[in-house]
Coordinates of C-alpha atoms in Angstrom, one line a residue:
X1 CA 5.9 49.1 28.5
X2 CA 6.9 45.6 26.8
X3 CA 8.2 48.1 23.7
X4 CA 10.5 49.2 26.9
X5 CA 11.7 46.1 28.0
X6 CA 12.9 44.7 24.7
X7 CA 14.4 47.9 24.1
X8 CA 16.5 47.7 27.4
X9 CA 17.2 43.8 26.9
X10 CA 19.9 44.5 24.7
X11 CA 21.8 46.6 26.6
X12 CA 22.1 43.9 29.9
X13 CA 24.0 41.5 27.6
X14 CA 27.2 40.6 28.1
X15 CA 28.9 42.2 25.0
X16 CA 27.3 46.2 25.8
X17 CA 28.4 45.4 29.7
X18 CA 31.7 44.1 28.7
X19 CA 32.3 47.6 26.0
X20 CA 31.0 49.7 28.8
X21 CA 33.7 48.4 31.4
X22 CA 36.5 48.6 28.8
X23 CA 35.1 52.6 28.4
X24 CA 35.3 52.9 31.7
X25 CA 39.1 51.9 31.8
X26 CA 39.9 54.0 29.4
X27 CA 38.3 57.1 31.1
X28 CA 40.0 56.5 34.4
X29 CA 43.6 55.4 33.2
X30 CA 43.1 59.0 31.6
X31 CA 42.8 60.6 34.3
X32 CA 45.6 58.4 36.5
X33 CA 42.5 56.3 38.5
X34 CA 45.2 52.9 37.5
X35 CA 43.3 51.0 40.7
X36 CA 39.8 51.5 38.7
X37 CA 41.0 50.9 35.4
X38 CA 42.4 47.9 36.6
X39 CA 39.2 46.5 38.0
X40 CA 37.2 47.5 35.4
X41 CA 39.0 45.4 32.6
X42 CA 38.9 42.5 35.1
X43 CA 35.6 42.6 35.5
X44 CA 35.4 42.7 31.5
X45 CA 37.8 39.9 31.5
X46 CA 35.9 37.9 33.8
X47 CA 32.4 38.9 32.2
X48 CA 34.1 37.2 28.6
X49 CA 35.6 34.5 30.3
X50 CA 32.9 33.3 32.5
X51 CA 30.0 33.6 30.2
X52 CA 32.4 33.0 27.5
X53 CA 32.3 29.7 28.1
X54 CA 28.3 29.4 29.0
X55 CA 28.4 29.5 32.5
X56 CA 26.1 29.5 34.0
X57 CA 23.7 30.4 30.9
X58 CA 24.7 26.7 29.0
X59 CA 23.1 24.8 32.2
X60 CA 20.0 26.8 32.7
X61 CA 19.1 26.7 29.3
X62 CA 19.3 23.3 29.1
X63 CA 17.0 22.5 31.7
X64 CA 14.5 24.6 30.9
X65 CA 14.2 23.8 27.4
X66 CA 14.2 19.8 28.7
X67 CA 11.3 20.7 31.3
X68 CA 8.5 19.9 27.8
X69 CA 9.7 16.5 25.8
X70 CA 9.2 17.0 22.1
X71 CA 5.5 15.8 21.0
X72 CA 5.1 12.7 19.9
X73 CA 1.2 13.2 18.4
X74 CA 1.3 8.9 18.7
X75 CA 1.7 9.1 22.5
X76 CA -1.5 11.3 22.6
X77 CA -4.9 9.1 23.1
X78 CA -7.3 8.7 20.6
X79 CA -9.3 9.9 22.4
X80 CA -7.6 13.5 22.7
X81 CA -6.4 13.7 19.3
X82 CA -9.7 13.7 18.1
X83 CA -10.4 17.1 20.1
X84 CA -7.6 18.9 19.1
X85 CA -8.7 21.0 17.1
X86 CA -5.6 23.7 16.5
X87 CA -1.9 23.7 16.3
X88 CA -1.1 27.2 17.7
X89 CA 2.4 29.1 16.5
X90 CA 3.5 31.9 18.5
X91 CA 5.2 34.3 17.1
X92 CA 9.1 36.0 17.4
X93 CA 10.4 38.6 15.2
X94 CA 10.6 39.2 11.3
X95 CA 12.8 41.8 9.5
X96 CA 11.4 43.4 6.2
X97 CA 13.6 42.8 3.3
X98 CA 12.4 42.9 -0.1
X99 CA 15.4 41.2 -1.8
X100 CA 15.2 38.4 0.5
X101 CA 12.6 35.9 0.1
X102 CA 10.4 36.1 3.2
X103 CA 11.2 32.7 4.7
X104 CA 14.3 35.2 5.3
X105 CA 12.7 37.9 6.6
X106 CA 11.1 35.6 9.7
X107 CA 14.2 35.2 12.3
X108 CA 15.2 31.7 12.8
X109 CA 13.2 31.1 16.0
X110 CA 9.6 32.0 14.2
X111 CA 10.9 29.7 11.1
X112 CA 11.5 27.0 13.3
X113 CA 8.1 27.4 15.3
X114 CA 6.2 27.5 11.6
X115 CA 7.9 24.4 10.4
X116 CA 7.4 22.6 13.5
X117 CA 3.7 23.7 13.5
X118 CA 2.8 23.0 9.7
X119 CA 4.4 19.4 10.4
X120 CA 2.3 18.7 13.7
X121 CA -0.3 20.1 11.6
X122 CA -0.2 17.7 8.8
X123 CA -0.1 14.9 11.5
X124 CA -3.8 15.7 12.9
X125 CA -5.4 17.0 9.2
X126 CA -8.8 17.9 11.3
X127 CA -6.7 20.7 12.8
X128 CA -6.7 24.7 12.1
X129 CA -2.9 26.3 12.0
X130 CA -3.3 29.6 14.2
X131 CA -0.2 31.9 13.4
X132 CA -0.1 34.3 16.0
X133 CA 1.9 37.4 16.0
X134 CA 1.6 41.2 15.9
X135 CA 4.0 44.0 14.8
X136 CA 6.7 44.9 16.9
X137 CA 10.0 46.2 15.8
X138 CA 9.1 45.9 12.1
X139 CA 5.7 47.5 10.6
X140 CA 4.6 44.0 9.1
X141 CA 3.0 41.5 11.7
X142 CA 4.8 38.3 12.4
X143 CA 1.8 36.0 12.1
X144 CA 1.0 37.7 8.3
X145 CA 4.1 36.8 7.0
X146 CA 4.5 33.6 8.4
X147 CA 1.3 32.9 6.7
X148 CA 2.6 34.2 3.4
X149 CA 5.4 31.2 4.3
X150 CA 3.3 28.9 4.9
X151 CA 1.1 29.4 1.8
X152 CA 4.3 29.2 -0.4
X153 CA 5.2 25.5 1.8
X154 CA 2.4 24.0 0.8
X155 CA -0.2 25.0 3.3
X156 CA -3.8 25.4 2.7
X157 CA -4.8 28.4 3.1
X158 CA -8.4 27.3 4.3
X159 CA -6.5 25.2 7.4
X160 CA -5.1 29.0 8.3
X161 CA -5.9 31.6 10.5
X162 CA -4.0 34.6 10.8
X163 CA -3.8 36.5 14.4
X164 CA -2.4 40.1 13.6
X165 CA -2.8 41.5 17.5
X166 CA -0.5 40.4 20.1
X167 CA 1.9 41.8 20.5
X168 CA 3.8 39.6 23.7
X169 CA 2.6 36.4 25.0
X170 CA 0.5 37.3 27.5
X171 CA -1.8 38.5 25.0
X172 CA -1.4 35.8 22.7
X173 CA -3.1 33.9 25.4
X174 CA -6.0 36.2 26.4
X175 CA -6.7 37.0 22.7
X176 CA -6.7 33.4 21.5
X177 CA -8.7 32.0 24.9
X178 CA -12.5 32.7 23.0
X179 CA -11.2 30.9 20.1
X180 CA -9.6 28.0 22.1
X181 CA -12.0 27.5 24.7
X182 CA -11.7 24.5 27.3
X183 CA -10.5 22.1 23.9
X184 CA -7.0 20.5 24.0
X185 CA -4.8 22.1 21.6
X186 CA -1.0 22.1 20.5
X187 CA 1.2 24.8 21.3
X188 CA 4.5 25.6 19.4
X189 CA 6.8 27.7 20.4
X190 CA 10.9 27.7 21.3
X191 CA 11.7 25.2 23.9
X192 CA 13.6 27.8 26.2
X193 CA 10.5 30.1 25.9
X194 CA 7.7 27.7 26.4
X195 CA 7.3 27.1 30.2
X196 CA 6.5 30.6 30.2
X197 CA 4.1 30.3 27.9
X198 CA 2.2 26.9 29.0
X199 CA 2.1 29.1 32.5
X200 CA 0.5 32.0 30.8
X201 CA -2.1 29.9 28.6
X202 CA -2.8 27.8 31.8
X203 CA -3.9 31.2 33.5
X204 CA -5.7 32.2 30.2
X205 CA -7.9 29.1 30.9
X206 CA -6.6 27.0 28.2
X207 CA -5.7 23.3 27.3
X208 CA -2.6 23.5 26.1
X209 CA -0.1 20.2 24.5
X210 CA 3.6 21.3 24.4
X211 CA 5.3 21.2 21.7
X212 CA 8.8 22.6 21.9
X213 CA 10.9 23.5 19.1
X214 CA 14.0 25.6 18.2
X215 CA 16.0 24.1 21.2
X216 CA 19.1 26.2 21.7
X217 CA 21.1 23.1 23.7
X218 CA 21.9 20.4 21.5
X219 CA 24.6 18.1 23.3
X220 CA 25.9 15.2 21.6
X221 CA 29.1 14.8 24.3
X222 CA 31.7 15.5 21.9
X223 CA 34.4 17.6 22.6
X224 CA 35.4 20.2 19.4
X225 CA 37.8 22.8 19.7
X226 CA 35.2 25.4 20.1
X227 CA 34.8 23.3 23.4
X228 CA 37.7 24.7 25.1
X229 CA 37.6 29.1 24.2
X230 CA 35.2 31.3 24.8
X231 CA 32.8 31.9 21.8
X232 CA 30.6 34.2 20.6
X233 CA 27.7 31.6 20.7
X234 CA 28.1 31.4 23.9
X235 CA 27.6 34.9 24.9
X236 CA 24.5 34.6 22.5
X237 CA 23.0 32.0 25.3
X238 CA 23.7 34.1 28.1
X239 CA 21.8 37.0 26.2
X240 CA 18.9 35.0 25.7
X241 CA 19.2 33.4 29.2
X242 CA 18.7 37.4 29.9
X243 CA 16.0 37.8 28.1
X244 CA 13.9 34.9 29.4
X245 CA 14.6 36.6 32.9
X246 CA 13.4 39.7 31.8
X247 CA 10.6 38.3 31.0
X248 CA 9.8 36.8 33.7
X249 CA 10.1 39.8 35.8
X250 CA 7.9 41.8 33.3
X251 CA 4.9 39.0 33.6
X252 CA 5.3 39.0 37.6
X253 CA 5.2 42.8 37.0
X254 CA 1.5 42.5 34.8
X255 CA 0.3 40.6 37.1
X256 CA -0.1 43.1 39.9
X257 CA -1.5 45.7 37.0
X258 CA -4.9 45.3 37.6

């Protein structure tokens, strides 16, 4: 069923919806429907236009990736560092490539999650790196070649264990519950992604210490020229804003699945 729901995700974004209404427009000005092709290229012009330009995606993104401060492993006690014993990575996505190297093949939101995770890592050197991850759309599992990654950035490979299963988040959390126990731990994952996933280790019956990364929203309150059109970036946003909804729906959905 997830396999389902990342298959559909694609298709609710705006640039499919948008294609689809300029179809339609075509198909009814050939058959003389003017009224309907009309309203179907405003819609498509109002679809570009309004998330175009971020709305409303730019806003919610923002303050839900703001809901979990970067850590700051100095504002942790003593007292609780010295129990943390993992830093725990979740995975994304990874595309096999064998002409690139394979910090290219991992997609830029499990790159920035490793990096951000070998760093907290090398903060608390008493700590395990967990690299979680299964396969999805590509035969090779996320966590295996992030691990290959973080080998060839210096990692040691005794401070590393690999978690081939999961394949969503929800069973990142079950699966790695036995192993985390009732112990704080850090978890790293994207910032627009990780209230969702503090929820879902919560329920696991986990300790978890947030530790966003790969923020999408980064406002310095300039204005640029991209500031005033419609870009394709922003119609990226909205797409992910889409896919964090999804989600949502889908976990509310597992939850009545006994």
């Amino acid at each position: 069923m997830i396999e389902f729901v990342r298959f559909l995700v694609p298709f609710l974004a705006p640039l499919p919806i948008g294609v689809v209404c300029i179809f339609l427009a075509l198909f009814f000005l050939l058959f003389r429907l003017r009224k309907l092709a009309t309203f179907s290229l405003l819609i498509t012009l109002c679809l570009f236009l309004v998330l175009g330009y971020g709305l409303p995606a730019r806003q919610q993104l923002e303050e839900l990736e703001r809901r979990y401060p970067p850590l700051d492993i100095e504002k942790i006690a003593e007292t609780e560092q010295r129990q943390i014993r993992f830093v725990v990575v979740l995975g994304s996505s990874n595309t096999t490539d064998p002409a690139l190297p394979e910090s290219n093949q991992l997609d830029t939101a499990s790159l920035y999650r490793l990096v951000e995770g070998i760093r907290l890592q090398r903060q608390l050197p008493q700590t395990f790196l967990i690299l979680s991850g299964g396969a999805n759309q590509d035969p090779r599992a996320n966590a295996a070649v992030a691990g290959r990654v973080a080998e060839s950035l210096g990692m040691d490979s005794g401070r590393l264990v690999i978690e081939e299963r999961p394949h969503d988040t929800a069973e990142e959390a079950k699966m790695l519950q036995p192993m985390l126990k009732d112990m704080p731990f850090i978890l790293v994952t994207s910032a627009a992604h990780m209230e969702r996933a503090m929820k879902l280790f919560k329920e696991a019956g986990t300790r978890p210490l947030a530790a966003p990364t790969d923020f999408l929203i980064k406002d310095n309150n300039q204005l640029v020229s991209s500031s005033f059109v419609p870009t394709c970036e922003n119609l990226g946003l909205s797409q992910r804003m889409i896919y964090e909804w999804a989600a949502q729906v889908w976990n509310s959905i597992n939850r009545l699945i006994p």
